[in-house]
């Protein structure tokens, strides 16, 4: 649409965010507060130093830093602080709904009891809705480094506590040397308990792990999945089964999963008809937000209003939110698109 003020459109577009990690969402301000509370935690207490600290040389380096920050979150109150900051940020970017990945076993290892974690999530969810008008749901993600036993513990937590807003089981962490298929028993148990299956796959490796996530884990959506782009059969499979990819362009550049945005395979995924939703992954660490992700897709890939509205609608369609909220978000997207059309 000639003359469209794209920045205003991206800012106004109602969004859902389906790939976002609780600890990685911590803004610089939130992380500084936590680092100053725990000065021996190995995380800089100076703002500029912290910015430099959040510059990653590669994916393993990113994971090292992530774990240091995770160890600053040691009480239920810390979790509520994170959720309050996250919800404020989401509201400012017209994000109406988010599914937040909570690595419960890592939180437990950092010192939070499961009772406290579950209660903090309930409290933080209520606060996000009441103070910021944002609905949060939970994906409990296993860390691949902790192996199948960690995944089983994650499922135990999700089933035993099932804090309000629980929607699924995830799987993050390194893919190199850790096969998705090893986690099949945990995902089967989660599925039997009515949880959705939402693993990362194909973030830093090729299509084989995405196939494993689909075939062995019963993945209903895939975190990242950009490694699918080189396998036309897999793309066709994802499109025909309506298995959406949660694509996080800025994250992929920040962790070195792709060399540059220009080389990101998003256009290939879209051209193949794969359902795609945009997400930030770890916005506190990557200095990105949902509005800038939409803007980048316009600037770098030339996606216009209709294409980006279609991505926003896909997000609402594949979200595990209430039917009522989905309808409200879709109607709001239509209103914003109509206003741009004039
Ligand atoms: Zn992720």
CSV table of C-alpha atoms and ligand atoms in Angstrom, one decimal:
chain,number,residue,atom,x,y,z
A,1,UNK,CA,0.0,0.0,0.0
A,2,UNK,CA,1.8,3.2,-1.2
A,3,UNK,CA,2.2,5.8,1.5
A,4,UNK,CA,1.5,3.4,4.4
A,5,UNK,CA,3.2,4.6,7.6
A,6,UNK,CA,4.6,1.1,8.2
A,7,UNK,CA,6.1,1.9,11.6
A,8,UNK,CA,2.7,3.1,12.8
A,9,UNK,CA,1.1,0.0,11.4
A,10,UNK,CA,3.6,-2.4,13.1
A,11,UNK,CA,3.2,-0.6,16.4
A,12,UNK,CA,-0.6,-0.7,16.3
A,13,UNK,CA,-1.0,-4.3,15.0
A,14,UNK,CA,-2.3,-6.6,17.8
A,15,UNK,CA,0.0,-9.5,18.3
A,16,UNK,CA,0.5,-12.8,20.0
A,17,UNK,CA,4.0,-13.9,21.1
A,18,UNK,CA,4.3,-17.7,21.1
A,19,UNK,CA,8.1,-18.2,21.7
A,20,UNK,CA,9.5,-16.3,24.7
A,21,UNK,CA,11.6,-17.5,27.6
A,22,UNK,CA,10.9,-16.2,31.1
A,23,UNK,CA,14.5,-15.6,32.1
A,24,UNK,CA,15.5,-14.4,28.7
A,25,UNK,CA,12.8,-11.8,28.7
A,26,UNK,CA,14.4,-9.9,31.6
A,27,UNK,CA,15.1,-6.3,30.5
A,28,UNK,CA,18.4,-4.7,31.3
A,29,UNK,CA,16.7,-2.8,34.2
A,30,UNK,CA,15.2,-6.1,35.6
A,31,UNK,CA,18.5,-7.9,35.2
A,32,UNK,CA,20.5,-5.1,36.8
A,33,UNK,CA,18.1,-5.1,39.8
A,34,UNK,CA,18.6,-8.9,40.2
A,35,UNK,CA,22.4,-8.7,39.6
A,36,UNK,CA,22.7,-6.0,42.3
A,37,UNK,CA,20.6,-8.2,44.7
A,38,UNK,CA,23.0,-11.1,44.0
A,39,UNK,CA,26.4,-9.4,43.4
A,40,UNK,CA,28.3,-12.7,43.6
A,41,UNK,CA,26.3,-14.2,40.7
A,42,UNK,CA,28.8,-13.4,38.0
A,43,UNK,CA,26.5,-10.9,36.1
A,44,UNK,CA,27.7,-7.3,35.7
A,45,UNK,CA,26.0,-4.8,38.0
A,46,UNK,CA,26.9,-1.9,35.7
A,47,UNK,CA,24.6,-1.1,32.8
A,48,UNK,CA,27.2,-0.7,30.1
A,49,UNK,CA,29.0,-3.8,31.2
A,50,UNK,CA,25.8,-5.7,31.2
A,51,UNK,CA,25.1,-4.6,27.6
A,52,UNK,CA,28.5,-5.9,26.6
A,53,UNK,CA,27.9,-9.1,28.6
A,54,UNK,CA,24.8,-9.7,26.4
A,55,UNK,CA,26.9,-9.9,23.2
A,56,UNK,CA,27.2,-13.5,22.2
A,57,UNK,CA,30.0,-15.1,20.2
A,58,UNK,CA,28.0,-18.2,19.4
A,59,UNK,CA,25.1,-20.4,20.6
A,60,UNK,CA,27.0,-22.2,23.4
A,61,UNK,CA,28.2,-18.8,24.7
A,62,UNK,CA,24.6,-17.6,24.7
A,63,UNK,CA,23.6,-20.6,26.8
A,64,UNK,CA,26.4,-20.0,29.3
A,65,UNK,CA,25.3,-16.4,29.8
A,66,UNK,CA,21.6,-17.5,30.0
A,67,UNK,CA,22.4,-19.9,32.9
A,68,UNK,CA,24.3,-17.2,34.8
A,69,UNK,CA,21.2,-14.9,34.6
A,70,UNK,CA,18.9,-17.8,35.5
A,71,UNK,CA,20.9,-18.2,38.8
A,72,UNK,CA,19.9,-14.6,39.8
A,73,UNK,CA,16.2,-15.7,40.0
A,74,UNK,CA,16.1,-17.4,43.3
A,75,UNK,CA,12.7,-16.6,44.9
A,76,UNK,CA,9.0,-16.5,43.9
A,77,UNK,CA,9.2,-12.7,44.3
A,78,UNK,CA,11.9,-12.6,41.6
A,79,UNK,CA,9.7,-14.6,39.3
A,80,UNK,CA,6.8,-12.1,39.8
A,81,UNK,CA,9.2,-9.2,39.2
A,82,UNK,CA,10.2,-10.8,35.9
A,83,UNK,CA,6.6,-11.3,34.9
A,84,UNK,CA,5.6,-7.8,35.8
A,85,UNK,CA,8.4,-6.4,33.6
A,86,UNK,CA,7.6,-8.7,30.8
A,87,UNK,CA,3.9,-8.0,30.8
A,88,UNK,CA,4.6,-4.2,30.8
A,89,UNK,CA,6.9,-4.6,27.8
A,90,UNK,CA,4.4,-6.8,25.9
A,91,UNK,CA,1.6,-4.3,26.5
A,92,UNK,CA,3.7,-1.5,25.1
A,93,UNK,CA,4.1,-3.5,21.9
A,94,UNK,CA,0.4,-4.3,21.5
A,95,UNK,CA,1.0,-8.0,22.4
A,96,UNK,CA,-2.4,-9.2,23.7
A,97,UNK,CA,-1.4,-12.8,24.5
A,98,UNK,CA,1.9,-14.7,25.1
A,99,UNK,CA,3.0,-18.2,25.9
A,100,UNK,CA,6.0,-18.0,28.2
A,101,UNK,CA,8.5,-20.9,28.4
A,102,UNK,CA,9.4,-21.6,32.0
A,103,UNK,CA,12.3,-24.0,32.6
A,104,UNK,CA,11.0,-25.2,35.9
A,105,UNK,CA,13.9,-27.6,36.6
A,106,UNK,CA,16.4,-24.8,36.1
A,107,UNK,CA,14.4,-22.6,38.4
A,108,UNK,CA,14.5,-25.4,41.0
A,109,UNK,CA,18.2,-25.8,40.6
A,110,UNK,CA,18.6,-22.0,41.1
A,111,UNK,CA,16.9,-22.4,44.5
A,112,UNK,CA,13.2,-21.9,44.0
A,113,UNK,CA,10.9,-24.6,45.4
A,114,UNK,CA,8.2,-25.9,43.1
A,115,UNK,CA,5.5,-24.7,45.5
A,116,UNK,CA,6.9,-21.2,45.3
A,117,UNK,CA,7.3,-21.3,41.6
A,118,UNK,CA,3.8,-22.5,40.9
A,119,UNK,CA,2.4,-19.8,43.2
A,120,UNK,CA,4.5,-17.1,41.7
A,121,UNK,CA,3.2,-18.0,38.2
A,122,UNK,CA,-0.4,-17.8,39.4
A,123,UNK,CA,0.3,-14.4,41.0
A,124,UNK,CA,2.3,-13.1,38.1
A,125,UNK,CA,-0.4,-14.2,35.6
A,126,UNK,CA,-3.1,-12.4,37.6
A,127,UNK,CA,-0.9,-9.3,37.8
A,128,UNK,CA,-0.1,-9.3,34.0
A,129,UNK,CA,-3.8,-9.4,33.2
A,130,UNK,CA,-5.0,-6.9,35.8
A,131,UNK,CA,-2.1,-4.3,35.6
A,132,UNK,CA,-1.2,-4.7,31.9
A,133,UNK,CA,-4.1,-6.3,30.2
A,134,UNK,CA,-2.0,-9.1,28.8
A,135,UNK,CA,-2.9,-12.8,29.1
A,136,UNK,CA,0.0,-15.1,29.8
A,137,UNK,CA,0.0,-18.9,29.5
A,138,UNK,CA,2.8,-21.3,30.3
A,139,UNK,CA,4.9,-23.8,28.4
A,140,UNK,CA,7.2,-25.8,30.7
A,141,UNK,CA,10.3,-26.5,28.7
A,142,UNK,CA,12.8,-29.2,29.4
A,143,UNK,CA,16.5,-28.3,28.9
A,144,UNK,CA,18.1,-30.9,26.6
A,145,UNK,CA,21.3,-30.7,28.6
A,146,UNK,CA,19.5,-32.3,31.6
A,147,UNK,CA,18.5,-35.3,29.4
A,148,UNK,CA,15.4,-37.4,29.5
A,149,UNK,CA,15.4,-37.4,33.4
A,150,UNK,CA,15.1,-33.6,33.4
A,151,UNK,CA,12.2,-33.8,30.9
A,152,UNK,CA,10.4,-36.3,33.1
A,153,UNK,CA,10.9,-34.0,36.1
A,154,UNK,CA,9.4,-31.2,34.0
A,155,UNK,CA,6.4,-33.3,33.2
A,156,UNK,CA,6.0,-34.3,36.8
A,157,UNK,CA,6.0,-30.6,37.8
A,158,UNK,CA,3.5,-29.6,35.1
A,159,UNK,CA,1.1,-32.5,36.0
A,160,UNK,CA,1.3,-32.1,39.7
A,161,UNK,CA,1.0,-28.3,39.9
A,162,UNK,CA,-0.6,-27.4,36.6
A,163,UNK,CA,-0.6,-23.7,37.5
A,164,UNK,CA,-3.5,-21.8,35.8
A,165,UNK,CA,-2.5,-21.1,32.2
A,166,UNK,CA,-0.5,-24.3,31.7
A,167,UNK,CA,-0.7,-25.3,28.0
A,168,UNK,CA,2.2,-27.5,27.1
A,169,UNK,CA,5.6,-29.2,27.3
A,170,UNK,CA,8.6,-27.6,25.5
A,171,UNK,CA,12.2,-28.7,24.9
A,172,UNK,CA,15.1,-26.2,24.6
A,173,UNK,CA,18.8,-26.2,24.9
A,174,UNK,CA,21.5,-27.5,22.5
A,175,UNK,CA,20.5,-29.8,19.6
A,176,UNK,CA,24.0,-30.8,18.6
A,177,UNK,CA,24.7,-34.2,20.2
A,178,UNK,CA,21.3,-34.4,21.8
A,179,UNK,CA,18.6,-36.2,19.8
A,180,UNK,CA,15.0,-35.0,20.1
A,181,UNK,CA,14.0,-38.6,19.9
A,182,UNK,CA,15.5,-39.3,23.3
A,183,UNK,CA,12.7,-37.3,24.8
A,184,UNK,CA,9.8,-39.2,23.3
A,185,UNK,CA,8.7,-40.9,26.5
A,186,UNK,CA,8.3,-37.6,28.4
A,187,UNK,CA,6.3,-36.1,25.5
A,188,UNK,CA,4.1,-39.1,25.4
A,189,UNK,CA,3.3,-38.7,29.1
A,190,UNK,CA,2.7,-35.0,28.6
A,191,UNK,CA,0.3,-35.7,25.7
A,192,UNK,CA,-1.5,-38.3,27.7
A,193,UNK,CA,-2.0,-35.7,30.4
A,194,UNK,CA,-3.6,-33.3,27.9
A,195,UNK,CA,-0.6,-31.1,27.4
A,196,UNK,CA,0.4,-29.7,24.0
A,197,UNK,CA,3.8,-30.7,22.6
A,198,UNK,CA,5.9,-27.7,21.6
A,199,UNK,CA,9.6,-28.5,21.3
A,200,UNK,CA,12.4,-26.4,19.8
A,201,UNK,CA,13.9,-28.1,16.7
A,202,UNK,CA,15.9,-27.1,13.8
A,203,UNK,CA,17.2,-24.0,15.5
A,204,UNK,CA,21.0,-24.6,14.9
A,205,UNK,CA,20.8,-27.9,13.0
A,206,UNK,CA,19.1,-29.2,9.8
A,207,UNK,CA,15.8,-30.9,9.0
A,208,UNK,CA,16.5,-34.2,10.7
A,209,UNK,CA,15.8,-32.9,14.2
A,210,UNK,CA,12.6,-31.2,12.9
A,211,UNK,CA,11.4,-34.6,11.5
A,212,UNK,CA,12.3,-36.2,14.9
A,213,UNK,CA,10.2,-33.5,16.7
A,214,UNK,CA,7.3,-34.1,14.5
A,215,UNK,CA,7.5,-37.9,14.3
A,216,UNK,CA,8.9,-38.9,17.7
A,217,UNK,CA,7.6,-36.1,19.9
A,218,UNK,CA,4.2,-35.3,18.2
A,219,UNK,CA,5.1,-31.6,17.9
A,220,UNK,CA,2.1,-29.4,17.3
A,221,UNK,CA,4.3,-26.3,16.7
A,222,UNK,CA,8.0,-26.1,16.4
A,223,UNK,CA,10.3,-23.6,18.1
A,224,UNK,CA,12.4,-22.0,15.3
A,225,UNK,CA,12.4,-24.9,12.8
A,226,UNK,CA,14.4,-22.8,10.4
A,227,UNK,CA,16.5,-25.9,9.6
A,228,UNK,CA,13.5,-27.2,7.7
A,229,UNK,CA,14.1,-24.7,4.9
A,230,UNK,CA,16.5,-27.1,3.0
A,231,UNK,CA,14.0,-30.0,2.9
A,232,UNK,CA,11.1,-29.5,0.5
A,233,UNK,CA,9.4,-32.7,1.7
A,234,UNK,CA,9.5,-31.5,5.3
A,235,UNK,CA,8.1,-28.1,4.3
A,236,UNK,CA,5.3,-29.8,2.5
A,237,UNK,CA,4.7,-31.9,5.6
A,238,UNK,CA,4.6,-28.9,7.9
A,239,UNK,CA,2.2,-27.0,5.6
A,240,UNK,CA,-0.2,-29.9,5.0
A,241,UNK,CA,-0.3,-30.8,8.8
A,242,UNK,CA,-0.6,-27.2,9.7
A,243,UNK,CA,2.4,-27.4,12.1
A,244,UNK,CA,3.4,-23.8,12.7
A,245,UNK,CA,7.0,-22.6,13.1
A,246,UNK,CA,7.7,-20.0,15.8
A,247,UNK,CA,10.3,-18.0,13.9
A,248,UNK,CA,12.6,-15.6,15.8
A,249,UNK,CA,14.7,-13.7,13.2
A,250,UNK,CA,16.7,-11.4,15.6
A,251,UNK,CA,17.4,-14.3,18.0
A,252,UNK,CA,18.8,-16.4,15.1
A,253,UNK,CA,21.2,-13.6,14.2
A,254,UNK,CA,22.1,-12.8,17.9
A,255,UNK,CA,23.0,-16.5,18.6
A,256,UNK,CA,24.8,-17.0,15.3
A,257,UNK,CA,22.2,-19.6,14.1
A,258,UNK,CA,22.1,-17.6,10.8
A,259,UNK,CA,24.9,-15.3,9.6
A,260,UNK,CA,22.7,-12.3,8.9
A,261,UNK,CA,19.0,-11.3,8.5
A,262,UNK,CA,19.4,-11.2,4.8
A,263,UNK,CA,20.3,-14.9,4.8
A,264,UNK,CA,17.4,-15.9,7.1
A,265,UNK,CA,15.2,-18.5,5.5
A,266,UNK,CA,11.9,-16.9,6.5
A,267,UNK,CA,11.0,-16.1,2.8
A,268,UNK,CA,11.5,-19.8,1.9
A,269,UNK,CA,9.2,-20.9,4.7
A,270,UNK,CA,6.5,-18.5,3.7
A,271,UNK,CA,6.8,-19.3,0.0
A,272,UNK,CA,6.3,-23.0,0.9
A,273,UNK,CA,3.0,-22.2,2.7
A,274,UNK,CA,4.3,-23.2,6.1
A,275,UNK,CA,2.3,-21.5,8.9
A,276,UNK,CA,4.7,-19.0,10.5
A,277,UNK,CA,4.4,-16.9,13.6
A,278,UNK,CA,7.0,-14.2,14.6
A,279,UNK,CA,8.5,-14.2,18.1
A,280,UNK,CA,11.4,-12.6,20.1
A,281,UNK,CA,12.7,-15.7,22.1
A,282,UNK,CA,14.8,-13.7,24.6
A,283,UNK,CA,14.1,-10.1,24.2
A,284,UNK,CA,15.9,-8.9,27.3
A,285,UNK,CA,19.1,-10.4,26.0
A,286,UNK,CA,18.7,-9.7,22.3
A,287,UNK,CA,17.3,-6.1,22.7
A,288,UNK,CA,14.4,-6.8,20.4
A,289,UNK,CA,10.6,-6.6,20.7
A,290,UNK,CA,7.6,-7.8,18.7
A,291,UNK,CA,7.1,-4.5,16.9
A,292,UNK,CA,10.7,-4.4,15.7
A,293,UNK,CA,10.4,-8.1,14.5
A,294,UNK,CA,7.5,-7.1,12.3
A,295,UNK,CA,9.3,-3.9,11.1
A,296,UNK,CA,12.4,-6.0,10.3
A,297,UNK,CA,10.4,-8.3,8.1
A,298,UNK,CA,9.1,-5.3,6.2
A,299,UNK,CA,12.6,-3.7,5.9
A,300,UNK,CA,14.6,-6.8,5.1
A,301,UNK,CA,12.2,-9.2,3.3
A,302,UNK,CA,9.8,-6.6,1.8
A,303,UNK,CA,6.7,-8.0,3.5
A,304,UNK,CA,3.8,-5.6,3.3
A,305,UNK,CA,0.7,-4.9,5.4
A,306,UNK,CA,-1.3,-7.9,4.1
A,307,UNK,CA,1.5,-10.4,4.5
A,308,UNK,CA,2.3,-9.2,8.1
A,309,UNK,CA,-1.3,-9.1,9.0
A,310,UNK,CA,-1.5,-12.7,7.8
A,311,UNK,CA,1.4,-13.7,10.0
A,312,UNK,CA,-0.3,-12.0,13.0
A,313,UNK,CA,-3.5,-13.9,12.2
A,314,UNK,CA,-1.6,-17.2,12.0
A,315,UNK,CA,-0.2,-16.5,15.5
A,316,UNK,CA,-3.7,-16.0,16.9
A,317,UNK,CA,-4.9,-19.1,15.1
A,318,UNK,CA,-2.2,-21.4,16.4
A,319,UNK,CA,-2.1,-20.0,19.9
A,320,UNK,CA,-3.5,-22.1,22.8
A,321,UNK,CA,-5.6,-19.2,24.1
A,322,UNK,CA,-9.3,-19.1,24.7
A,323,UNK,CA,-11.6,-19.1,21.7
A,324,UNK,CA,-13.0,-15.8,23.0
A,325,UNK,CA,-9.6,-14.1,23.2
A,326,UNK,CA,-8.6,-15.5,19.8
A,327,UNK,CA,-11.8,-14.0,18.2
A,328,UNK,CA,-11.1,-10.6,19.9
A,329,UNK,CA,-7.5,-10.5,18.6
A,330,UNK,CA,-8.5,-11.5,15.1
A,331,UNK,CA,-11.2,-8.8,15.0
A,332,UNK,CA,-8.7,-6.2,16.3
A,333,UNK,CA,-6.3,-7.2,13.5
A,334,UNK,CA,-9.0,-6.7,10.9
A,335,UNK,CA,-9.8,-3.3,12.3
A,336,UNK,CA,-6.1,-2.1,12.2
A,337,UNK,CA,-5.7,-3.4,8.6
A,338,UNK,CA,-9.0,-1.7,7.6
A,339,UNK,CA,-7.7,1.6,9.1
A,340,UNK,CA,-4.5,1.3,7.0
A,341,UNK,CA,-6.5,0.6,3.9
A,342,UNK,CA,-8.4,3.8,4.6
B,1,LIG,ZN1,13.7,-20.5,22.5
